[in-house]
Short mmCIF file of C-alpha atoms and ligand atoms in Angstrom, two decimals:
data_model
loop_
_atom_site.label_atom_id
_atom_site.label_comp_id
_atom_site.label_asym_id
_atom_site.label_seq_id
_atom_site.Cartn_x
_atom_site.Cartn_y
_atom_site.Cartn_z
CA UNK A 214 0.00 0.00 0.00
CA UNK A 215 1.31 3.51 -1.18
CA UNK A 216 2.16 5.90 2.21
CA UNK A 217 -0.39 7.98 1.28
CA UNK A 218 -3.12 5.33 2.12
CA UNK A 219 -6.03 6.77 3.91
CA UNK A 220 -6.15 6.94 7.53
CA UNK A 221 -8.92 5.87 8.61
CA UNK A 222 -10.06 5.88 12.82
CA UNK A 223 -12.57 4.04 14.38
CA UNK A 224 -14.21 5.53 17.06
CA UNK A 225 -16.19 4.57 19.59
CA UNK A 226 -15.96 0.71 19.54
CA UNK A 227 -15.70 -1.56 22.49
CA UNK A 228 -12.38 -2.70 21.34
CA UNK A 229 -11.06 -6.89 21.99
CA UNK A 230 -7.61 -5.86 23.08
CA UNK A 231 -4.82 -8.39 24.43
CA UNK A 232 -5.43 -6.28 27.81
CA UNK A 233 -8.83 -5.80 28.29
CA UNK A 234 -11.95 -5.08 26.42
CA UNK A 235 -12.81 -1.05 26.24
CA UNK A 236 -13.96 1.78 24.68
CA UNK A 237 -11.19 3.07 22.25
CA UNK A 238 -10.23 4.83 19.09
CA UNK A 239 -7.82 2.77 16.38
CA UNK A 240 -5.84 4.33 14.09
CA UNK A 241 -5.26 2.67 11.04
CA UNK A 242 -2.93 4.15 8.02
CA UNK A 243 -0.68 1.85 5.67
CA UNK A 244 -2.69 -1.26 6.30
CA UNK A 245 -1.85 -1.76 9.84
CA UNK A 246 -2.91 -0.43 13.17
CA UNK A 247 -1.27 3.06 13.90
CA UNK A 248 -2.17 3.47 17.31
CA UNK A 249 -4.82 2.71 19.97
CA UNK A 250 -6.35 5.58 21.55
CA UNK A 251 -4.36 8.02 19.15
CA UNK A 252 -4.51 12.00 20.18
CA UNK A 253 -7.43 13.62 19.17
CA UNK A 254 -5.76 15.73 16.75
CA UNK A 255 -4.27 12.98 15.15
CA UNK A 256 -4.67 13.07 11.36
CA UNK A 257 -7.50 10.69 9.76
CA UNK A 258 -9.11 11.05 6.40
CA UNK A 259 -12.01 8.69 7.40
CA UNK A 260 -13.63 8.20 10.78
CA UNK A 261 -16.06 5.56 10.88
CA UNK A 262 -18.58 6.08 14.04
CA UNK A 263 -18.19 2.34 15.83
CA UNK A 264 -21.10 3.27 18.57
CA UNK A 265 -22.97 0.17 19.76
CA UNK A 266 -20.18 -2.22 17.98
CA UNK A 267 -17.33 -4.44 19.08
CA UNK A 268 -14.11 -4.17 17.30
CA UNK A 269 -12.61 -7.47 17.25
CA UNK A 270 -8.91 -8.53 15.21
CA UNK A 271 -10.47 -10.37 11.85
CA UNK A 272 -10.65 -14.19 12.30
CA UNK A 273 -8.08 -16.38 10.73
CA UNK A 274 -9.31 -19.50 9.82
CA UNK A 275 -6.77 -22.66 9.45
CA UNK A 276 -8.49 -25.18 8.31
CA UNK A 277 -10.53 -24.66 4.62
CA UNK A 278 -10.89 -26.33 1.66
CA UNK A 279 -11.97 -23.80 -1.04
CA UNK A 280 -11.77 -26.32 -4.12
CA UNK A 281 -9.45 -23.83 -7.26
CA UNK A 282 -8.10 -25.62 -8.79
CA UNK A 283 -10.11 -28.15 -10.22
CA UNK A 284 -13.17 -28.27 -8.58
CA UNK A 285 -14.43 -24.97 -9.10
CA UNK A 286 -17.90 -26.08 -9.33
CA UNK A 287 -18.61 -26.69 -5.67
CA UNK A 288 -16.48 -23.37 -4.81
CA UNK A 289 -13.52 -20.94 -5.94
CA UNK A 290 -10.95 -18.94 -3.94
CA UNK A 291 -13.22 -15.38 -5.12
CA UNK A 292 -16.30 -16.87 -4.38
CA UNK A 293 -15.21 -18.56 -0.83
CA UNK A 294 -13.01 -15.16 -0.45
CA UNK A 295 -16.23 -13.27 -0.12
CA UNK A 296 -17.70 -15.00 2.25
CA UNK A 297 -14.82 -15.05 4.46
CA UNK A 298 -15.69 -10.54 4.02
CA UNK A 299 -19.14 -11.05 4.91
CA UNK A 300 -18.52 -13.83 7.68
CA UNK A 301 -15.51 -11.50 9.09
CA UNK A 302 -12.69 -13.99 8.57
CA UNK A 303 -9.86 -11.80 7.05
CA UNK A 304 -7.24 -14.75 6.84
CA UNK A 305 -7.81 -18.43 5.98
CA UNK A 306 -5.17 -21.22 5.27
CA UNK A 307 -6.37 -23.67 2.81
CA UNK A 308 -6.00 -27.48 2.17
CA UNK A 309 -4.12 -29.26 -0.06
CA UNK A 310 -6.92 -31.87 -2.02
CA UNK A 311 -7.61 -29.76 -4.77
CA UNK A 312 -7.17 -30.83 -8.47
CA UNK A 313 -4.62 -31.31 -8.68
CA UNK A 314 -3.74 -31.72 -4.89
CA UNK A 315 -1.25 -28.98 -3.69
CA UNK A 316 2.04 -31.60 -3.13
CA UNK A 317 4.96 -29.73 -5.00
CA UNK A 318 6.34 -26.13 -4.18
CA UNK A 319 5.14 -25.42 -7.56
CA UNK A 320 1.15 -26.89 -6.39
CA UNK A 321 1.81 -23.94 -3.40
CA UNK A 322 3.07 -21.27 -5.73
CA UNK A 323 0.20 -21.91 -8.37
CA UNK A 324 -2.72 -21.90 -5.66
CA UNK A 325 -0.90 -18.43 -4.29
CA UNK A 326 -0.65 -16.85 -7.86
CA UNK A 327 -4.57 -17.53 -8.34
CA UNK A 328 -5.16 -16.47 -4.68
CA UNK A 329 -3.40 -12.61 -5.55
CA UNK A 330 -5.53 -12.63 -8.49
CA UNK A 331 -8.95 -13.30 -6.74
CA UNK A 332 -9.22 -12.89 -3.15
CA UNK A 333 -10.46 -10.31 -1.32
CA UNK A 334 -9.47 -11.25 2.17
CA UNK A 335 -6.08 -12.92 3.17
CA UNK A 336 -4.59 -16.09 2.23
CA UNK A 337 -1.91 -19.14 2.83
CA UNK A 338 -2.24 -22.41 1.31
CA UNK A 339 -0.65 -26.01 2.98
CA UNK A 340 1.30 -28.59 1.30
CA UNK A 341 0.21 -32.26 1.26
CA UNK A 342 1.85 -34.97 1.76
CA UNK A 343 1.80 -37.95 0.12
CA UNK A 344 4.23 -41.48 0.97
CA UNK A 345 6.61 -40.08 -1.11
CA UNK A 346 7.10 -36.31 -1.66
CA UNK A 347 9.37 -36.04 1.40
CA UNK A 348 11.83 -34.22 -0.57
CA UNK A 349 9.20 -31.59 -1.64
CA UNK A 350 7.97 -31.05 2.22
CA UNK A 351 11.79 -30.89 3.68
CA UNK A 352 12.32 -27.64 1.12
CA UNK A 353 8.69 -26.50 1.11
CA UNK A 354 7.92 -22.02 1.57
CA UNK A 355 5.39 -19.53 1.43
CA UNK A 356 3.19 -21.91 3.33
CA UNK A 357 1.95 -22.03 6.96
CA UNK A 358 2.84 -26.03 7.05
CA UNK A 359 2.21 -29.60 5.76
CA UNK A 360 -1.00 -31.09 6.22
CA UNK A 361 -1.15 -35.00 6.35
CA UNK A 362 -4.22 -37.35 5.31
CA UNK A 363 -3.51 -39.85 8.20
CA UNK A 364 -7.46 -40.76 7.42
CA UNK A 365 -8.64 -40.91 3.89
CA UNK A 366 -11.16 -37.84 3.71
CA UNK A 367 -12.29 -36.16 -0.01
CA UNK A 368 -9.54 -36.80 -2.36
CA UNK A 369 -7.54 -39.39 -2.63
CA UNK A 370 -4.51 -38.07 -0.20
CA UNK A 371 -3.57 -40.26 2.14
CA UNK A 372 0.11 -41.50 3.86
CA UNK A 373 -1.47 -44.11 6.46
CA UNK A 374 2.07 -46.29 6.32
CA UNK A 375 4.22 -46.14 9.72
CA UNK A 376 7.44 -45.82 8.12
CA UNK A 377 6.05 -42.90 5.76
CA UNK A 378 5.06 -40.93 9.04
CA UNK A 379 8.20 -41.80 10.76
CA UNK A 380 9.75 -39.91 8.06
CA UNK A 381 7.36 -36.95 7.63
CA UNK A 382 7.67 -36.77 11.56
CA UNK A 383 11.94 -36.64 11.47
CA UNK A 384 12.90 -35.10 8.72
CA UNK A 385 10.92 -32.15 7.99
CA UNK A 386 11.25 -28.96 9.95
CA UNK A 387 7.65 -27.17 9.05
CA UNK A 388 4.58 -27.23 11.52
CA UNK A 389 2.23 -30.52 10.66
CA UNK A 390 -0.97 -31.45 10.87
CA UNK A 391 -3.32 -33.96 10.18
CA UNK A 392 -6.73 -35.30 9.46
CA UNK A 393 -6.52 -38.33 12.23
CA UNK A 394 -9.59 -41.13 11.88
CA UNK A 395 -7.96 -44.48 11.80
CA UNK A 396 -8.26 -45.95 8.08
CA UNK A 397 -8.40 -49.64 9.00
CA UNK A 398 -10.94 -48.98 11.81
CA UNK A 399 -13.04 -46.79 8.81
CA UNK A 400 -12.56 -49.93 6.36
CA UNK A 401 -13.51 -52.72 8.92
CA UNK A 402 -16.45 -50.72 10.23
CA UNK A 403 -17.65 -49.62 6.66
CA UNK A 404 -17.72 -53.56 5.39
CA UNK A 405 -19.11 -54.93 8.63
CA UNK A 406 -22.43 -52.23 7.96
CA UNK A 407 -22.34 -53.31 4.27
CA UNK A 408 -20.73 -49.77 3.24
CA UNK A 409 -23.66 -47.90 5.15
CA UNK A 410 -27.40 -47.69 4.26
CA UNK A 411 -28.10 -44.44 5.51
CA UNK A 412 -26.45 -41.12 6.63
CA UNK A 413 -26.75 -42.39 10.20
CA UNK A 414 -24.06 -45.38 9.87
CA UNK A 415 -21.30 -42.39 9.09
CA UNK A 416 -21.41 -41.75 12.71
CA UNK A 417 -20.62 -45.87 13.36
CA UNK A 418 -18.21 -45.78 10.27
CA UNK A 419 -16.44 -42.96 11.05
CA UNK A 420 -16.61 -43.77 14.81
CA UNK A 421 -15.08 -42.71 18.33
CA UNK A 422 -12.21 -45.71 17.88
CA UNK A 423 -11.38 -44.68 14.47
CA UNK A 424 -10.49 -40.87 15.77
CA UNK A 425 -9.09 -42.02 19.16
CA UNK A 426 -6.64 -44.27 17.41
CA UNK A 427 -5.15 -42.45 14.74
CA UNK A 428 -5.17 -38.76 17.32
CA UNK A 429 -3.16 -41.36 19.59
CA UNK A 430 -0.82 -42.28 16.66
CA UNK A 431 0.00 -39.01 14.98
CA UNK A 432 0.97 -37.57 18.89
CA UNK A 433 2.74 -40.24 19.49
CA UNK A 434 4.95 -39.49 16.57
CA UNK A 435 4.87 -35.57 17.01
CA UNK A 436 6.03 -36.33 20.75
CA UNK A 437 8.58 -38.67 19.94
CA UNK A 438 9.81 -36.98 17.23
CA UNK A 439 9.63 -33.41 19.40
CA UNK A 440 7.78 -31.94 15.94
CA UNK A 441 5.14 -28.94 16.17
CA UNK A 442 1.75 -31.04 15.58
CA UNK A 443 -1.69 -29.47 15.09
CA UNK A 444 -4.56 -31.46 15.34
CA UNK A 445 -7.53 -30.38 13.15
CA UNK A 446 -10.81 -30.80 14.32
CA UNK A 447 -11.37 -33.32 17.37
CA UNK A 448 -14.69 -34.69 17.48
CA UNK A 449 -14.80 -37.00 20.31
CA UNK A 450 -14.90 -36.71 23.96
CA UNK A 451 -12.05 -40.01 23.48
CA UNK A 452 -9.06 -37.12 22.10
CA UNK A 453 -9.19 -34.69 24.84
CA UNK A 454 -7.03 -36.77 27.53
CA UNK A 455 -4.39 -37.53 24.99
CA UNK A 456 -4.05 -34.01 24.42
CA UNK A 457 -4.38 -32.73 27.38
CA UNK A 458 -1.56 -35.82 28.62
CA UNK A 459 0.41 -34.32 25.55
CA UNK A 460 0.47 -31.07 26.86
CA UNK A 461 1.77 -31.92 30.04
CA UNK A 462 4.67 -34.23 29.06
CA UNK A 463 5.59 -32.10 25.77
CA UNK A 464 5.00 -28.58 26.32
CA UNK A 465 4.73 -26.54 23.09
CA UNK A 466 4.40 -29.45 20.93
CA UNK A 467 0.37 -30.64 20.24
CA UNK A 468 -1.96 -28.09 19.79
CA UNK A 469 -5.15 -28.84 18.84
CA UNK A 470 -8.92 -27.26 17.61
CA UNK A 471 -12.37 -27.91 17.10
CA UNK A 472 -14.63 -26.97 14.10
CA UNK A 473 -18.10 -25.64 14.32
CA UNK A 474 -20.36 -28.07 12.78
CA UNK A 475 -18.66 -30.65 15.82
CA UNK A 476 -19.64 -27.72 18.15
CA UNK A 477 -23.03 -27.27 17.48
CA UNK A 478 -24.10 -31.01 15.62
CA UNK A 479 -25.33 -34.12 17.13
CA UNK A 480 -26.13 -37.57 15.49
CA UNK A 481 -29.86 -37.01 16.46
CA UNK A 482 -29.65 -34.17 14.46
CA UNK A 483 -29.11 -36.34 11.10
CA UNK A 484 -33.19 -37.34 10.67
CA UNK A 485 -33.83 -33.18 10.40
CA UNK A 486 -30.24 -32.59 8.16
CA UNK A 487 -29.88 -35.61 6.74
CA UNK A 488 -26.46 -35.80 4.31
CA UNK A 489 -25.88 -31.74 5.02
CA UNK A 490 -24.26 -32.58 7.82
CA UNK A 491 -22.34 -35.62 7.14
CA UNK A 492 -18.71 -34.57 7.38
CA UNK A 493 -15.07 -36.49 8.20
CA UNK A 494 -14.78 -37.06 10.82
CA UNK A 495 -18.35 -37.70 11.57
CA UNK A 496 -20.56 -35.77 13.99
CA UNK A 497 -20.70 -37.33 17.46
CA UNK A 498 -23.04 -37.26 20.55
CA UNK A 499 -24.48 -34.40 22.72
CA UNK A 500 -21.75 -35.90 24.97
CA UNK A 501 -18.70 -35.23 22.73
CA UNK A 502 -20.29 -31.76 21.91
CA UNK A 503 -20.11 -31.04 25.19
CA UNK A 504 -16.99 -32.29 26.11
CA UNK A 505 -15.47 -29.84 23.53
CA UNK A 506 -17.10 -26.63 24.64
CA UNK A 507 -15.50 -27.65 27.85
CA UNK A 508 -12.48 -28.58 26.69
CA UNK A 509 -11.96 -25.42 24.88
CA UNK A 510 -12.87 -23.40 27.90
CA UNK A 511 -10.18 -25.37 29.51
CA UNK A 512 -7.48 -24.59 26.94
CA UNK A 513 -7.03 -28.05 26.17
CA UNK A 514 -8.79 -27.20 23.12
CA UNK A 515 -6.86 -23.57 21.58
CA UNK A 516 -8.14 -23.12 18.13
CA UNK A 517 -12.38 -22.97 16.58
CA UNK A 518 -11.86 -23.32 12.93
CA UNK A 519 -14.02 -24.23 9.74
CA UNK A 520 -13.13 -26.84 7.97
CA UNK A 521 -14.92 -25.04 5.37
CA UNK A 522 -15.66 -27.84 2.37
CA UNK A 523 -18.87 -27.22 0.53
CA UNK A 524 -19.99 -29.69 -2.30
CA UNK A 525 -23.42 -28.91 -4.29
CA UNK A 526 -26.56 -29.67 -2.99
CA UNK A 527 -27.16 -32.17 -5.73
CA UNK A 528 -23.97 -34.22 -4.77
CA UNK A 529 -24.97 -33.68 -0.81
CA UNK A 530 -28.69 -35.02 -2.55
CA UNK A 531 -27.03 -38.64 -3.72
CA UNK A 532 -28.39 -41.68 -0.93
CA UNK A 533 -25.47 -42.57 0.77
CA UNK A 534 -23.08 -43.47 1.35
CA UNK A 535 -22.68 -42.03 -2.56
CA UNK A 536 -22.87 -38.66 -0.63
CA UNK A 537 -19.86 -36.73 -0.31
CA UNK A 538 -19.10 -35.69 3.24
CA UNK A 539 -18.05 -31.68 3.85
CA UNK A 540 -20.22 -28.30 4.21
CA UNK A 541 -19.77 -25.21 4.33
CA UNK A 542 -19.25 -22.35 6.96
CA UNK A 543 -16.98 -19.91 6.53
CA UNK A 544 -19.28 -16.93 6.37
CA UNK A 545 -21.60 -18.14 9.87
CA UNK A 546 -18.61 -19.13 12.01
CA UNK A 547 -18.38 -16.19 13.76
CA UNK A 548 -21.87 -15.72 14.10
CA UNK A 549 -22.73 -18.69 15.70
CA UNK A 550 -19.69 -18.18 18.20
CA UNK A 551 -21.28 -15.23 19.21
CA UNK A 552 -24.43 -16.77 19.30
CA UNK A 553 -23.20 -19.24 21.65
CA UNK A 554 -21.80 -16.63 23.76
CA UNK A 555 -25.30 -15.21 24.53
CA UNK A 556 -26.45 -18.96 25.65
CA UNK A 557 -23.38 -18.60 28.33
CA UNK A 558 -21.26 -20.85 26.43
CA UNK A 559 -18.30 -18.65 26.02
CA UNK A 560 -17.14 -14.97 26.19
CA UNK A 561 -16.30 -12.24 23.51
CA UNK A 562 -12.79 -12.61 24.51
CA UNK A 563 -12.15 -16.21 24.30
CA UNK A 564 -13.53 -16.16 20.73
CA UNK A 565 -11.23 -13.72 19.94
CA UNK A 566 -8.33 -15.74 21.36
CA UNK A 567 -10.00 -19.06 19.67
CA UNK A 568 -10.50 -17.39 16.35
CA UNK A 569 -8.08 -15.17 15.95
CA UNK A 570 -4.76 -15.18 18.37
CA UNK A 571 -4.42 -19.06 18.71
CA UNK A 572 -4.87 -19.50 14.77
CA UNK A 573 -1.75 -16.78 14.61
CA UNK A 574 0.36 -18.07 17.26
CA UNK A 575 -0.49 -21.45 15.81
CA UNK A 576 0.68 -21.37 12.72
CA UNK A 577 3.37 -18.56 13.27
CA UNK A 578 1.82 -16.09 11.55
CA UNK A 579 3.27 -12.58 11.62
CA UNK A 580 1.45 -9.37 12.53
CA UNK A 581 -1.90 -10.81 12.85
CA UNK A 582 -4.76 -12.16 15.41
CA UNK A 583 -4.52 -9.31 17.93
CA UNK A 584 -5.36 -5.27 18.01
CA UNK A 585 -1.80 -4.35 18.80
CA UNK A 586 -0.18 -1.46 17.32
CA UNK A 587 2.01 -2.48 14.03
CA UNK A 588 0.04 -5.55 13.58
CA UNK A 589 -2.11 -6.05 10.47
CA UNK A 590 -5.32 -4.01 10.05
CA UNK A 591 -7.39 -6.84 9.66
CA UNK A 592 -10.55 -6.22 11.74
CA UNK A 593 -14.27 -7.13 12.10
CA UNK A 594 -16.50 -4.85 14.05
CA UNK A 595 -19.92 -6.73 14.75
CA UNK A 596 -23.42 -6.03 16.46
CA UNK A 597 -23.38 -8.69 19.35
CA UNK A 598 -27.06 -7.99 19.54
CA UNK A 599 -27.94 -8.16 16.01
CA UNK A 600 -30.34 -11.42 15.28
CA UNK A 601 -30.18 -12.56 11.94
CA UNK A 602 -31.77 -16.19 10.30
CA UNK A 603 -29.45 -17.58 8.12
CA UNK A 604 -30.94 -18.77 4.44
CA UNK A 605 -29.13 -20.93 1.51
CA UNK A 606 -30.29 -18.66 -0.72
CA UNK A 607 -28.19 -15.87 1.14
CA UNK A 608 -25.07 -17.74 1.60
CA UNK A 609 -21.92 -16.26 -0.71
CA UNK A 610 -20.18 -19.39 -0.75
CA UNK A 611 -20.93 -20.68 -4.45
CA UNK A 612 -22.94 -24.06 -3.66
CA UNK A 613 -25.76 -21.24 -1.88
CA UNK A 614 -26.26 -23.62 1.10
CA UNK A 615 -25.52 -23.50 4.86
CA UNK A 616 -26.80 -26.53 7.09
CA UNK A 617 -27.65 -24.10 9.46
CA UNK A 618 -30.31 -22.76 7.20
CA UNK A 619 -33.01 -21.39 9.45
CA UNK A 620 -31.23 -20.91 12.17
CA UNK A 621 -31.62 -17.91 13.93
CA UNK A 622 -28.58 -16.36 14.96
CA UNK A 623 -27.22 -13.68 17.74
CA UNK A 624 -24.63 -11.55 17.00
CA UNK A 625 -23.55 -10.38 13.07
CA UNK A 626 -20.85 -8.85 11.29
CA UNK A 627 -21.30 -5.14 10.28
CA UNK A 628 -17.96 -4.31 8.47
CA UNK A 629 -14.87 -6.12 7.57
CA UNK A 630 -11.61 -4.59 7.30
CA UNK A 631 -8.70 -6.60 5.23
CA UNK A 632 -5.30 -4.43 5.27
CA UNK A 633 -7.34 -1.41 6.67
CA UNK A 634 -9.64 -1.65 3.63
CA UNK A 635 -13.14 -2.02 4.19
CA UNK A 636 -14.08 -5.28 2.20
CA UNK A 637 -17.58 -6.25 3.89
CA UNK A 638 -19.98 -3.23 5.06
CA UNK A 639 -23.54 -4.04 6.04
CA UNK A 640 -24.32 -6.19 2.98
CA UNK A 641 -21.92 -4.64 0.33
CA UNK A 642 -18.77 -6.32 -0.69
CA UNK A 643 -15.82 -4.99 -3.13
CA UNK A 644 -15.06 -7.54 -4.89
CA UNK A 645 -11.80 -5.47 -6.67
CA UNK A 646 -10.17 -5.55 -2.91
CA UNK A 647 -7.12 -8.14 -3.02
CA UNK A 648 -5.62 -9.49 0.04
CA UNK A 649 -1.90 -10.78 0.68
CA UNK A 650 -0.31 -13.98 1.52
CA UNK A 651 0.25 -14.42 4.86
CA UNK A 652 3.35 -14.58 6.32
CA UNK A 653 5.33 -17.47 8.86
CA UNK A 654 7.67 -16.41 11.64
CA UNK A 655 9.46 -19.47 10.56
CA UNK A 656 10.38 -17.95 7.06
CA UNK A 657 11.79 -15.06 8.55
CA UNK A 658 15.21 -16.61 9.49
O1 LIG B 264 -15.81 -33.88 5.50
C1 LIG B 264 -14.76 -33.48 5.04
N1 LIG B 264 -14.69 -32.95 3.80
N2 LIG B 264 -13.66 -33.57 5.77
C2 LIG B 264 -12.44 -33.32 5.27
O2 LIG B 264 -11.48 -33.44 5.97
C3 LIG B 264 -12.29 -32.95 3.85
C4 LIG B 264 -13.50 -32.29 3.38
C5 LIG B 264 -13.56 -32.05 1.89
O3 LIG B 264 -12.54 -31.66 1.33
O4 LIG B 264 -14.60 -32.26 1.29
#
């Protein structure tokens, strides 16, 4: 951004700061957060009037799957980049099964190049890994870390062999993380249920052994191995000890996160949702749901992400088990967070540090996830008191479908700001906005 970029102040807003939440003016200029509180003379050419709002830092979400290239007609990096505006997400790392899957330097560099061209909001893209592209992970940049299959999910990545890990797990140096449901428990439980005769046998394929398992396996390695390990969405009430045990024997090695649909889902809700909600791994009981809420309100849990993976309606429509499993969220996430805070399940300021600081501090990224002067101007103010009923035919995300459709929701975003450009405000989006890739503390030498 040129140094004459506006400066813009936001006043009035009951800011989410690392110290406190309060009333407080932020100066932005130059894409980044000038000052907090600045002097009154101080030199803005726009003031935006924040009364009533919270100003929060924009939520970074790690774990998406927004489909370019290859499979652009469920989703593309524009089309998911706008509702990350409108949902207030101003930074999202991606997944690697795209078409082709993102397993090469050049698979990173590609996804980035389309990203500059097309999104509005902030990006960073993972590499895969497959059994044998160890050489491409051990030299691997420009990318927030490597994500391994240890489950078989959409796509067809998957590195399930013990000696493969054993070698992803010693000899690279980037952060890794995994999709953990144990493939052999899938496989046995899939043929002794005949494949599955209706969305409700996901749940028993995809079951609480098959996640316990392979969350043991991949921090056993990470532990043994002393390598940074994030794992992605826990479903089961079964993961939290190990993590928990993890944190206490290796400090600073496992962290770990939930997603929303495992947050807010049950299996009793599959006869009103049907295949909507059929995702990997599979929704679990009231009792897991629970377990997580708690177990992110004891840290054990550090991160509420996405896992933002929307096919069409007509593919969701096929009887299953032809049904692919994935939905979409990105633009409701925050939303129902803050929705859940008004039930008592949570407060402003642990969102913030689910959604926004523990993504950064996760995943190293620089300048982002707090309201701290020099940091990033990525921002969301919202209306915590603003209801709202969310509708497929609403939804930005390019399948137009949200399986909490109906749903009437607390809280709402009122204006996004990506580089201290407003992207998202009340309903209007500008589409010609481009973000930046985000950037890793470890590529900073
Ligand atoms: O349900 C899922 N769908 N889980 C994943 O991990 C991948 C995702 C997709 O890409 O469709």
């Amino acid at each position: 951004m040129p140094p004459t970029a506006p400066r813009v102040r936001i006043d009035n807003a009951t800011c989410v700061l690392p110290d406190g939440t309060r009333r407080a003016s932020v100066l932005l200029g130059n894409g980044a957060i000038l000052d907090i509180d600045p002097a009154p003379t101080a030199a803005a050419d726009e003031t935006i009037d924040a009364s009533g709002l919270h100003l929060i830092p924009g939520v970074i979400d790690d774990q998406v799957h927004f489909r370019e290239p290859g499979l652009t007609h469920k989703e593309n990096l524009h089309t998911a980049s706008l509702a990350c505006a409108k949902g207030g997400v101003t930074t999202f790392l991606e997944m690697p099964n795209t078409v082709p899957n993102a397993i090469t330097q050049a698979g990173v560099d590609h996804k980035l190049e389309l990203a500059a061209d097309r999104c509005v909001v902030n990006y960073g893209f993972y590499i895969g890994a497959t059994p044998d592209n160890i050489e491409d992970l051990k030299t691997a940049t420009r990318t927030p870390g490597i994500k391994i299959f240890i489950g078989s999910s959409t796509g067809d990545l998957l590195v399930d062999q013990q000696e493969a890990l054993e070698r992803i797990f010693a000899e690279t140096t980037l952060p890794l993380t995994a999709h953990c449901e144990d493939e052999a428990t899938v496989r046995a439980n899939a043929e002794r249920l005949g494949g599955g005769k209706t969305v409700h046998d996901h749940s028993k394929i995809r079951d609480h052994a098959a996640a316990r398992i392979s969350t043991a396996r991949a921090i056993d390695l990470a532990t043994r191995h002393q390598h940074r390990f994030h794992v992605l969405h826990v479903s089961t009430a079964d993961e939290i000890p190990l993590i928990a045990a993890a944190h206490k024997s290796h400090p600073g090695v496992i962290t770990a996160e939930a997603c929303t649909h495992h947050l807010w889902f049950t299996v009793d809700d599959y006869d009103r949702l049907g295949t909507r909600i059929q995702m990997n791994p599979s929704i679990k009981t009231r009792a897991d749901v629970d377990a997580l809420w708690q177990a992110l309100r004891d840290g054990v849990l550090e991160v509420v992400a996405t896992d933002h993976a929307p096919h069409t309606l007509d593919e969701k429509k096929q009887p299953y088990p032809k049904s692919p499993s994935g939905l979409p969220a990105v633009e409701n996430s925050l939303a129902l967070m803050l929705t859940a805070m008004h039930d008592g399940k949570c407060s402003l300021e642990q969102i913030v540090d689910w959604m926004c600081a523990k993504p950064a501090r996760t995943w190293r990224i620089v300048g982002k996830g707090s309201i701290v002067p020099g940091f990033d101007a990525d921002l969301a103010l919202v209306d915590i008191n603003k209801t709202h009923i969310v509708k497929d035919d609403e939804q930005l995300t390019k399948c137009r479908w949200s399986p909490w459709h109906g749903e009437r929701l607390k809280g709402k975003v009122v204006r996004t700001i990506v580089g201290g450009k407003t992207v998202f405000d009340d309903g209007r989006i500008d589409p010609m906005h481009r973000g930046s890739p985000a950037r890793y503390a470890h590529e900073l030498g």
